[in-house]
C-alpha positions as CSV (number, residue, x, y, z in Angstrom):
1,M,-59.6,-9.3,-2.3
2,Q,-63.6,-9.2,-0.9
3,G,-64.0,-6.6,2.0
4,S,-65.5,-3.8,3.0
5,D,-65.9,-0.5,1.2
6,R,-63.4,2.1,2.1
7,E,-63.9,4.7,0.1
8,A,-67.5,4.7,1.1
9,A,-66.1,4.7,5.0
10,V,-63.7,7.7,4.5
11,K,-66.5,9.5,3.1
12,A,-68.7,8.8,6.0
13,L,-65.7,10.1,8.0
14,F,-65.4,13.1,6.8
15,E,-69.9,13.9,6.7
16,S,-69.8,12.9,9.8
17,V,-67.5,16.2,11.0
18,G,-68.9,18.4,8.1
19,G,-66.6,17.8,5.6
20,K,-66.6,16.1,2.3
21,V,-64.0,13.9,0.1
22,S,-62.9,15.0,-3.2
23,S,-61.2,11.4,-4.0
24,V,-59.7,9.1,-3.4
25,M,-56.4,6.8,-4.4
26,F,-55.6,3.5,-3.7
27,T,-51.5,3.2,-4.6
28,R,-48.8,0.9,-4.3
29,G,-45.9,2.0,-2.2
30,I,-44.8,3.5,1.1
31,Y,-49.2,4.9,1.4
32,D,-51.8,2.9,0.6
33,V,-54.7,5.2,0.5
34,V,-54.1,8.8,-0.4
35,V,-57.5,11.0,1.1
36,N,-58.5,14.8,-0.6
37,G,-60.8,16.2,1.1
38,E,-61.8,19.4,3.3
39,V,-63.1,19.3,6.7
40,P,-65.4,22.3,8.3
41,D,-62.7,24.1,10.7
42,Q,-59.1,22.7,12.4
43,S,-61.3,20.9,15.4
44,A,-63.6,18.9,12.8
45,G,-59.8,17.9,10.5
46,I,-57.9,17.0,14.2
47,G,-60.5,15.4,15.3
48,M,-60.9,13.5,13.0
49,S,-57.5,12.0,12.4
50,L,-57.6,11.3,16.8
51,A,-60.6,8.6,15.5
52,V,-59.1,6.7,13.0
53,R,-55.7,6.8,14.6
54,A,-57.2,5.7,18.4
55,S,-59.1,3.4,16.0
56,G,-55.9,1.2,15.8
57,S,-56.5,0.3,12.6
58,L,-53.8,1.7,10.2
59,T,-49.7,1.6,11.5
60,E,-49.0,5.3,10.1
61,M,-51.1,8.4,9.2
62,V,-49.4,11.8,7.6
63,V,-52.3,14.6,7.5
64,L,-51.3,17.1,5.1
65,E,-53.1,20.5,6.1
66,E,-53.2,23.6,3.3
67,L,-52.0,26.6,4.4
68,D,-53.1,30.8,3.4
69,M,-50.0,31.6,2.5
70,K,-50.7,35.5,2.2
71,A,-52.1,35.2,6.1
72,V,-49.0,33.4,7.6
73,L,-46.1,35.5,6.2
74,A,-48.6,38.8,7.3
75,A,-49.3,37.1,10.4
76,A,-44.6,36.3,10.8
77,K,-44.8,40.0,9.2
78,K,-46.7,40.9,12.3
79,A,-44.9,38.4,14.6
80,A,-40.9,39.8,13.2
81,G,-41.7,43.5,14.1
82,A,-42.6,42.2,17.9
83,Y,-39.9,39.4,18.3
84,K,-36.8,40.4,20.4
85,P,-34.8,37.4,20.9
86,A,-32.7,37.2,24.2
87,G,-29.5,38.2,24.9
């Protein structure tokens, strides 16, 4: 019931890579904490994730990345036109 301010720690972590936290939710169930935030790019997000995992302070972490589906579908259409299956 007493301890460190985890919400402040999460915000400081995101800020360290140029990111911003929208919300920190403490939950019951399989996940104890859900964080909604933004980072400037994929490298910042992956680097932050690696640092947290390397700390050994948690046993499981799931990172969900928002995608621009229009860009994904455009790339898929280009790839589908160029890909030739073997045989």
